[in-house]
Amino acid sequence: MKIALACDHGGLNLKNAIKNHLEKKGYEVLDFGTDTTDSVDYPDFAYKAAKSVVDKESECGILVCGTGIGIGIAANKFKGIRCATLGDTFSARMTKAHNDANMIALGERVTGIGLGLDIVDAYLNSSFEGGRHQLRVDKITEIESNNL
């Protein structure tokens, strides 16, 4: 599985920990940066990772900034992206199972590395349940299509 990964300067340490964690588990990681703690604009990096998911170059994406909020909002501007900002493992499982989220966003300053890795694992080890949840995802897609 290919996973798009990106961060801004506020998420660099967690992004690097996630990358190492995923590679040890055998995932292929497409790292869209940033690679330094120099101040950068998170929308630029959200764009690269979200485009990789939309273009099906990656199967899903993981984003990191200080809180996970801004980078997640930026990713959600792409048609076809369902990115959830997460801070716990239950929500990580549910966003995949019920919302078929194809991206997640984490906040290094609020989550930390240990919990961040647990959230990533919970998300990746979950599956979309379909059924009544597919109907809801379809409604989200319809809203998105009607408001572009």
Coordinates of N, CA, C and O in Angstrom, one line a residue:
M1 N 0.8 -1.2 0.0 CA 0.0 0.0 0.0 C 0.9 1.2 0.0 O 1.8 1.3 0.8
K2 N 0.5 2.2 -0.9 CA 1.2 3.5 -0.9 C 0.5 4.5 -0.1 O -0.7 4.6 -0.2
I3 N 1.2 5.2 0.8 CA 0.6 6.2 1.6 C 1.3 7.6 1.4 O 2.5 7.6 1.5
A4 N 0.5 8.6 1.1 CA 1.0 9.9 0.9 C 1.2 10.5 2.3 O 0.4 10.4 3.2
L5 N 2.3 11.2 2.6 CA 2.6 11.8 3.9 C 3.2 13.2 3.7 O 4.0 13.4 2.8
A6 N 2.7 14.1 4.5 CA 3.1 15.5 4.3 C 2.9 16.2 5.7 O 2.1 15.8 6.5
C7 N 3.7 17.3 5.8 CA 3.6 18.1 7.0 C 4.1 19.5 6.8 O 4.7 19.8 5.8
D8 N 3.8 20.4 7.7 CA 4.5 21.7 7.8 C 5.6 21.6 8.9 O 5.8 20.5 9.4
H9 N 6.2 22.7 9.2 CA 7.2 22.8 10.1 C 6.8 22.3 11.5 O 7.6 21.8 12.3
G10 N 5.5 22.5 11.9 CA 5.0 22.2 13.2 C 4.8 20.7 13.3 O 4.5 20.2 14.4
G11 N 4.8 20.0 12.3 CA 4.6 18.5 12.3 C 5.7 17.6 11.9 O 5.6 16.4 11.7
L12 N 6.9 18.2 11.7 CA 8.0 17.5 11.2 C 8.4 16.3 12.0 O 8.7 15.2 11.5
N13 N 8.5 16.4 13.3 CA 9.0 15.3 14.1 C 8.0 14.1 14.1 O 8.4 13.0 14.0
L14 N 6.7 14.4 14.2 CA 5.7 13.4 14.1 C 5.7 12.8 12.7 O 5.6 11.5 12.5
K15 N 5.8 13.6 11.7 CA 5.8 13.0 10.3 C 7.0 12.1 10.1 O 6.8 11.0 9.6
N16 N 8.1 12.4 10.6 CA 9.3 11.6 10.5 C 9.1 10.3 11.2 O 9.5 9.2 10.8
A17 N 8.5 10.4 12.4 CA 8.3 9.2 13.2 C 7.3 8.3 12.5 O 7.4 7.0 12.5
I18 N 6.2 8.8 11.9 CA 5.2 8.1 11.2 C 5.9 7.4 10.0 O 5.6 6.2 9.7
K19 N 6.7 8.1 9.3 CA 7.3 7.6 8.1 C 8.2 6.4 8.5 O 8.1 5.3 7.8
N20 N 9.0 6.5 9.5 CA 9.8 5.4 10.0 C 8.9 4.2 10.4 O 9.2 3.0 10.1
H21 N 7.9 4.5 11.1 CA 7.0 3.4 11.6 C 6.3 2.7 10.4 O 6.3 1.4 10.5
L22 N 5.9 3.4 9.5 CA 5.2 2.8 8.3 C 6.1 2.0 7.5 O 5.8 0.9 7.0
E23 N 7.3 2.5 7.3 CA 8.3 1.8 6.4 C 8.7 0.5 7.1 O 8.9 -0.5 6.5
K24 N 8.8 0.5 8.5 CA 9.2 -0.7 9.2 C 8.1 -1.8 9.0 O 8.3 -3.0 9.1
K25 N 6.8 -1.3 8.8 CA 5.7 -2.2 8.7 C 5.5 -2.6 7.2 O 4.6 -3.4 6.9
G26 N 6.3 -2.1 6.3 CA 6.3 -2.6 4.9 C 5.5 -1.7 4.0 O 5.3 -2.0 2.8
Y27 N 5.0 -0.6 4.5 CA 4.2 0.4 3.6 C 5.2 1.2 2.8 O 6.3 1.5 3.2
E28 N 4.7 1.5 1.6 CA 5.5 2.4 0.7 C 5.0 3.8 1.0 O 3.8 4.1 1.0
V29 N 5.9 4.7 1.4 CA 5.6 6.1 1.8 C 6.1 7.0 0.8 O 7.2 7.0 0.4
L30 N 5.2 7.9 0.3 CA 5.5 9.0 -0.6 C 5.5 10.2 0.3 O 4.5 10.7 0.7
D31 N 6.7 10.7 0.6 CA 6.9 11.8 1.5 C 7.0 13.1 0.7 O 7.9 13.4 -0.1
F32 N 5.9 14.0 0.9 CA 5.8 15.2 0.2 C 6.4 16.4 1.0 O 6.1 17.6 0.7
G33 N 7.1 16.1 2.1 CA 7.7 17.2 2.9 C 6.8 17.8 3.9 O 5.7 17.3 4.1
T34 N 7.3 18.7 4.5 CA 8.5 19.4 4.5 C 9.6 18.6 5.2 O 9.3 17.6 5.9
D35 N 10.8 19.1 5.0 CA 12.0 18.3 5.6 C 12.8 19.1 6.6 O 13.8 18.7 7.0
T36 N 12.3 20.3 6.9 CA 13.0 21.1 7.9 C 12.0 21.8 8.8 O 10.8 21.8 8.6
T37 N 12.6 22.4 9.8 CA 11.7 23.2 10.7 C 11.6 24.7 10.3 O 11.0 25.4 11.1
D38 N 12.0 25.0 9.1 CA 11.9 26.4 8.6 C 10.4 26.6 8.4 O 9.7 25.7 7.9
S39 N 9.9 27.7 8.7 CA 8.4 28.0 8.6 C 8.0 27.9 7.1 O 8.6 28.5 6.2
V40 N 6.9 27.1 6.9 CA 6.3 26.9 5.6 C 4.8 27.0 5.7 O 4.3 27.1 6.8
D41 N 4.1 27.1 4.6 CA 2.7 27.2 4.6 C 2.1 25.8 4.4 O 2.3 25.2 3.3
Y42 N 1.3 25.3 5.4 CA 0.7 24.0 5.3 C -0.1 23.7 4.1 O -0.2 22.6 3.6
P43 N -0.9 24.7 3.5 CA -1.7 24.3 2.3 C -0.8 23.8 1.2 O -1.3 22.9 0.4
D44 N 0.4 24.3 1.1 CA 1.3 23.8 0.0 C 1.5 22.3 0.1 O 1.6 21.6 -0.9
F45 N 1.7 21.8 1.3 CA 2.0 20.4 1.5 C 0.8 19.5 1.5 O 0.8 18.4 1.0
A46 N -0.3 20.1 2.0 CA -1.6 19.4 2.0 C -2.0 19.1 0.5 O -2.5 18.1 0.1
Y47 N -1.7 20.1 -0.3 CA -2.0 20.1 -1.8 C -1.3 18.9 -2.4 O -1.9 18.1 -3.1
K48 N 0.0 18.8 -2.1 CA 0.8 17.7 -2.8 C 0.3 16.3 -2.4 O 0.1 15.4 -3.2
A49 N 0.0 16.1 -1.1 CA -0.4 14.8 -0.6 C -1.9 14.5 -1.1 O -2.2 13.4 -1.5
A50 N -2.8 15.5 -1.0 CA -4.1 15.3 -1.4 C -4.2 15.0 -2.9 O -5.0 14.1 -3.4
K51 N -3.4 15.7 -3.7 CA -3.4 15.4 -5.1 C -2.9 14.0 -5.4 O -3.5 13.3 -6.3
S52 N -2.0 13.5 -4.7 CA -1.5 12.1 -4.8 C -2.6 11.1 -4.6 O -2.8 10.1 -5.3
V53 N -3.5 11.4 -3.6 CA -4.6 10.5 -3.2 C -5.7 10.6 -4.3 O -6.2 9.6 -4.8
V54 N -6.0 11.8 -4.7 CA -7.1 12.0 -5.7 C -6.6 11.4 -7.1 O -7.5 10.8 -7.8
D55 N -5.4 11.5 -7.4 CA -4.9 11.0 -8.7 C -4.6 9.5 -8.6 O -4.1 8.9 -9.5
K56 N -4.9 8.9 -7.4 CA -4.7 7.4 -7.1 C -3.3 7.0 -7.2 O -3.0 5.8 -7.4
E57 N -2.3 7.9 -7.0 CA -0.9 7.6 -6.9 C -0.7 6.9 -5.5 O 0.1 6.1 -5.4
S58 N -1.5 7.4 -4.5 CA -1.5 6.8 -3.2 C -2.9 6.3 -2.8 O -3.9 6.9 -3.3
E59 N -2.9 5.3 -2.0 CA -4.2 4.8 -1.6 C -4.9 5.6 -0.4 O -6.1 5.7 -0.3
C60 N -4.0 6.3 0.4 CA -4.5 7.2 1.4 C -3.4 8.1 1.8 O -2.3 8.0 1.3
G61 N -3.8 9.1 2.7 CA -2.8 10.1 3.1 C -2.8 10.4 4.5 O -3.9 10.3 5.2
I62 N -1.7 10.8 5.0 CA -1.6 11.2 6.4 C -0.9 12.6 6.4 O 0.2 12.7 5.8
L63 N -1.5 13.5 7.1 CA -1.0 14.9 7.2 C -0.7 15.3 8.6 O -1.4 14.8 9.5
V64 N 0.3 16.1 8.8 CA 0.6 16.6 10.2 C 1.0 18.0 10.2 O 1.8 18.5 9.3
C65 N 0.4 18.8 11.1 CA 0.8 20.2 11.4 C 0.8 20.3 12.9 O 0.7 19.3 13.6
G66 N 0.8 21.5 13.4 CA 0.8 21.7 14.8 C -0.4 21.1 15.5 O -0.3 20.5 16.5
T67 N -1.6 21.4 14.9 CA -2.9 20.9 15.5 C -3.5 19.9 14.6 O -4.4 19.1 15.1
G68 N -3.2 19.8 13.4 CA -3.9 18.9 12.4 C -5.1 19.6 11.7 O -5.6 19.1 10.8
I69 N -5.5 20.7 12.3 CA -6.7 21.4 11.8 C -6.5 22.1 10.4 O -7.2 21.8 9.5
G70 N -5.5 22.9 10.4 CA -5.3 23.7 9.1 C -5.0 22.8 7.9 O -5.6 23.0 6.8
I71 N -4.1 21.9 8.1 CA -3.7 21.0 7.0 C -4.8 20.1 6.6 O -5.0 19.8 5.4
G72 N -5.7 19.7 7.5 CA -6.8 18.9 7.2 C -7.9 19.7 6.4 O -8.5 19.2 5.5
I73 N -8.1 20.9 6.8 CA -9.0 21.8 6.1 C -8.6 22.0 4.7 O -9.4 21.9 3.7
A74 N -7.3 22.2 4.5 CA -6.7 22.4 3.1 C -6.9 21.2 2.3 O -7.4 21.3 1.1
A75 N -6.7 20.0 2.8 CA -6.9 18.8 2.1 C -8.3 18.6 1.7 O -8.6 18.1 0.5
N76 N -9.2 19.0 2.5 CA -10.7 18.8 2.3 C -11.2 19.7 1.2 O -12.3 19.5 0.7
K77 N -10.4 20.6 0.7 CA -10.8 21.4 -0.5 C -10.8 20.7 -1.8 O -11.3 21.1 -2.8
F78 N -10.1 19.5 -1.8 CA -10.1 18.7 -3.0 C -11.3 17.9 -3.1 O -11.8 17.2 -2.2
K79 N -11.9 17.9 -4.3 CA -13.1 17.0 -4.6 C -12.6 15.6 -4.4 O -11.6 15.2 -5.0
G80 N -13.3 14.8 -3.6 CA -13.0 13.4 -3.4 C -12.2 13.1 -2.2 O -11.9 11.9 -1.9
I81 N -11.7 14.1 -1.5 CA -11.0 13.9 -0.3 C -11.9 14.0 0.9 O -12.7 14.9 1.0
R82 N -11.8 13.0 1.8 CA -12.5 13.0 3.1 C -11.4 12.8 4.1 O -10.9 11.7 4.4
C83 N -11.0 14.0 4.7 CA -9.9 14.0 5.6 C -10.4 14.3 7.0 O -11.1 15.3 7.2
A84 N -10.1 13.5 8.0 CA -10.5 13.7 9.3 C -9.3 14.1 10.2 O -8.3 13.4 10.2
T85 N -9.5 15.1 11.0 CA -8.5 15.5 12.0 C -8.8 14.7 13.2 O -9.9 14.7 13.8
L86 N -7.7 14.0 13.7 CA -7.9 13.0 14.7 C -7.0 13.2 15.9 O -5.9 13.7 15.8
G87 N -7.6 12.8 17.1 CA -6.8 12.9 18.3 C -7.0 11.7 19.2 O -6.5 11.7 20.4
D88 N -7.7 10.7 18.7 CA -7.8 9.4 19.5 C -8.0 8.2 18.6 O -8.4 8.4 17.4
T89 N -7.8 7.1 19.1 CA -7.9 5.9 18.3 C -9.3 5.4 17.9 O -9.5 4.9 16.8
F90 N -10.3 5.7 18.8 CA -11.6 5.3 18.5 C -12.1 6.1 17.2 O -12.6 5.5 16.3
S91 N -11.8 7.4 17.2 CA -12.2 8.2 16.0 C -11.5 7.7 14.8 O -12.0 7.8 13.7
A92 N -10.2 7.3 14.9 CA -9.4 6.8 13.8 C -10.1 5.6 13.2 O -10.2 5.5 12.0
R93 N -10.5 4.7 14.0 CA -11.2 3.5 13.5 C -12.6 3.9 12.9 O -12.9 3.4 11.8
M94 N -13.3 4.7 13.5 CA -14.6 5.1 13.0 C -14.6 5.9 11.7 O -15.5 5.7 10.9
T95 N -13.6 6.7 11.6 CA -13.5 7.5 10.4 C -13.3 6.7 9.1 O -13.8 7.0 8.1
K96 N -12.6 5.6 9.3 CA -12.4 4.6 8.2 C -13.7 3.8 8.0 O -14.2 3.6 7.0
A97 N -14.2 3.2 9.2 CA -15.3 2.3 9.1 C -16.6 3.0 8.7 O -17.4 2.4 7.9
H98 N -16.9 4.2 9.1 CA -18.1 4.8 8.8 C -18.1 5.9 7.8 O -19.1 6.2 7.1
N99 N -16.9 6.6 7.6 CA -16.8 7.7 6.7 C -16.0 7.4 5.5 O -15.9 8.2 4.6
D100 N -15.3 6.3 5.4 CA -14.4 5.9 4.4 C -13.4 7.0 4.1 O -13.1 7.3 3.0
A101 N -12.9 7.6 5.2 CA -11.9 8.7 5.1 C -10.7 8.2 4.3 O -10.2 7.1 4.6
N102 N -10.2 9.0 3.4 CA -9.0 8.6 2.6 C -7.8 9.3 3.0 O -6.7 9.1 2.5
M103 N -8.0 10.3 4.0 CA -6.8 11.0 4.6 C -7.1 11.2 6.0 O -8.3 11.4 6.4
I104 N -6.1 11.3 6.8 CA -6.2 11.8 8.2 C -5.2 12.9 8.5 O -4.2 13.0 7.8
A105 N -5.5 13.7 9.4 CA -4.6 14.8 9.8 C -4.4 14.7 11.4 O -5.3 14.4 12.1
L106 N -3.2 14.9 11.7 CA -2.8 14.8 13.1 C -2.1 16.1 13.5 O -1.4 16.8 12.7
G107 N -2.1 16.4 14.8 CA -1.4 17.6 15.4 C -0.3 17.2 16.3 O -0.5 16.6 17.4
E108 N 0.9 17.4 15.9 CA 2.1 17.1 16.7 C 2.1 17.8 18.0 O 2.4 17.2 19.0
R109 N 1.7 19.0 18.1 CA 1.7 19.8 19.3 C 0.6 19.3 20.3 O 0.7 19.6 21.5
V110 N -0.4 18.6 19.8 CA -1.5 18.2 20.7 C -1.6 16.7 20.9 O -2.2 16.2 21.8
T111 N -1.0 15.9 20.0 CA -1.1 14.5 20.0 C 0.2 13.8 20.6 O 0.1 12.9 21.3
G112 N 1.3 14.2 20.1 CA 2.5 13.6 20.5 C 2.8 12.3 19.6 O 1.9 11.9 18.9
I113 N 4.0 11.8 19.7 CA 4.4 10.7 18.9 C 3.8 9.4 19.2 O 3.3 8.7 18.3
G114 N 3.8 9.0 20.5 CA 3.2 7.7 20.9 C 1.7 7.6 20.4 O 1.4 6.6 19.8
L115 N 0.9 8.5 20.8 CA -0.5 8.5 20.5 C -0.7 8.6 19.0 O -1.5 8.0 18.3
G116 N 0.2 9.5 18.4 CA 0.1 9.6 16.9 C 0.3 8.3 16.2 O -0.5 8.0 15.2
L117 N 1.2 7.5 16.6 CA 1.5 6.3 15.9 C 0.3 5.3 16.2 O -0.1 4.5 15.3
D118 N -0.2 5.3 17.4 CA -1.4 4.5 17.7 C -2.6 4.8 16.8 O -3.3 4.0 16.3
I119 N -2.8 6.1 16.6 CA -3.9 6.6 15.7 C -3.7 6.1 14.3 O -4.6 5.7 13.6
V120 N -2.5 6.3 13.8 CA -2.2 5.8 12.4 C -2.5 4.3 12.3 O -3.1 3.9 11.3
D121 N -2.0 3.5 13.2 CA -2.3 2.1 13.2 C -3.8 1.8 13.2 O -4.3 0.9 12.5
A122 N -4.5 2.4 14.1 CA -5.9 2.2 14.2 C -6.6 2.5 12.9 O -7.5 1.8 12.5
Y123 N -6.3 3.6 12.3 CA -6.8 4.0 11.0 C -6.5 3.0 9.9 O -7.4 2.5 9.2
L124 N -5.2 2.6 9.8 CA -4.8 1.7 8.7 C -5.3 0.3 8.9 O -5.5 -0.4 7.9
N125 N -5.6 -0.1 10.1 CA -6.1 -1.4 10.4 C -7.6 -1.6 10.4 O -8.1 -2.6 10.7
S126 N -8.3 -0.5 10.0 CA -9.7 -0.5 9.9 C -10.1 -0.6 8.5 O -9.4 -0.3 7.6
S127 N -11.4 -1.0 8.3 CA -12.0 -1.1 7.0 C -13.3 -0.5 6.9 O -14.1 -0.4 7.9
F128 N -13.7 0.1 5.7 CA -15.0 0.7 5.5 C -16.0 -0.4 5.6 O -15.9 -1.5 5.0
E129 N -17.1 -0.1 6.4 CA -18.2 -1.1 6.6 C -19.2 -1.1 5.5 O -20.0 -2.0 5.4
G130 N -19.3 0.0 4.7 CA -20.3 0.0 3.6 C -21.7 0.1 4.2 O -21.9 0.6 5.2
G131 N -22.6 -0.6 3.5 CA -24.0 -0.6 3.9 C -24.6 0.8 4.1 O -24.5 1.6 3.3
R132 N -25.2 1.0 5.3 CA -25.9 2.3 5.5 C -24.8 3.4 5.5 O -25.2 4.6 5.2
H133 N -23.6 3.1 5.8 CA -22.5 4.1 5.8 C -22.2 4.5 4.4 O -21.9 5.7 4.1
Q134 N -22.3 3.6 3.4 CA -22.1 4.0 2.0 C -23.1 5.0 1.6 O -22.8 5.9 0.8
L135 N -24.4 4.9 2.0 CA -25.4 5.8 1.6 C -25.0 7.2 2.1 O -25.3 8.2 1.5
R136 N -24.5 7.3 3.3 CA -24.1 8.6 3.9 C -22.9 9.2 3.2 O -22.8 10.4 2.9
V137 N -21.9 8.3 2.8 CA -20.8 8.8 2.1 C -21.2 9.3 0.7 O -20.8 10.3 0.2
D138 N -22.2 8.6 0.1 CA -22.7 9.1 -1.2 C -23.4 10.4 -1.1 O -23.3 11.3 -2.0
K139 N -24.1 10.7 0.1 CA -24.7 12.0 0.3 C -23.6 13.1 0.4 O -23.8 14.2 -0.1
I140 N -22.5 12.8 1.1 CA -21.4 13.7 1.2 C -20.9 14.0 -0.2 O -20.6 15.2 -0.6
T141 N -20.7 13.0 -1.0 CA -20.2 13.2 -2.4 C -21.2 14.0 -3.2 O -20.8 14.9 -4.0
E142 N -22.5 13.8 -3.0 CA -23.5 14.6 -3.7 C -23.4 16.1 -3.3 O -23.5 17.0 -4.2
I143 N -23.3 16.3 -2.0 CA -23.1 17.7 -1.6 C -21.9 18.4 -2.2 O -22.0 19.5 -2.7
E144 N -20.8 17.6 -2.2 CA -19.6 18.1 -2.8 C -19.8 18.5 -4.3 O -19.3 19.5 -4.8
S145 N -20.4 17.6 -5.0 CA -20.6 17.8 -6.5 C -21.5 18.9 -6.8 O -21.4 19.6 -7.8
N146 N -22.5 19.2 -5.9 CA -23.5 20.2 -6.1 C -23.0 21.6 -5.7 O -23.7 22.6 -5.9
N147 N -21.9 21.7 -5.0 CA -21.4 23.0 -4.5 C -20.0 23.4 -5.0 O -19.3 24.1 -4.3
L148 N -19.7 22.9 -6.2 CA -18.4 23.3 -6.7 C -18.5 24.5 -7.6 O -19.5 24.8 -8.2

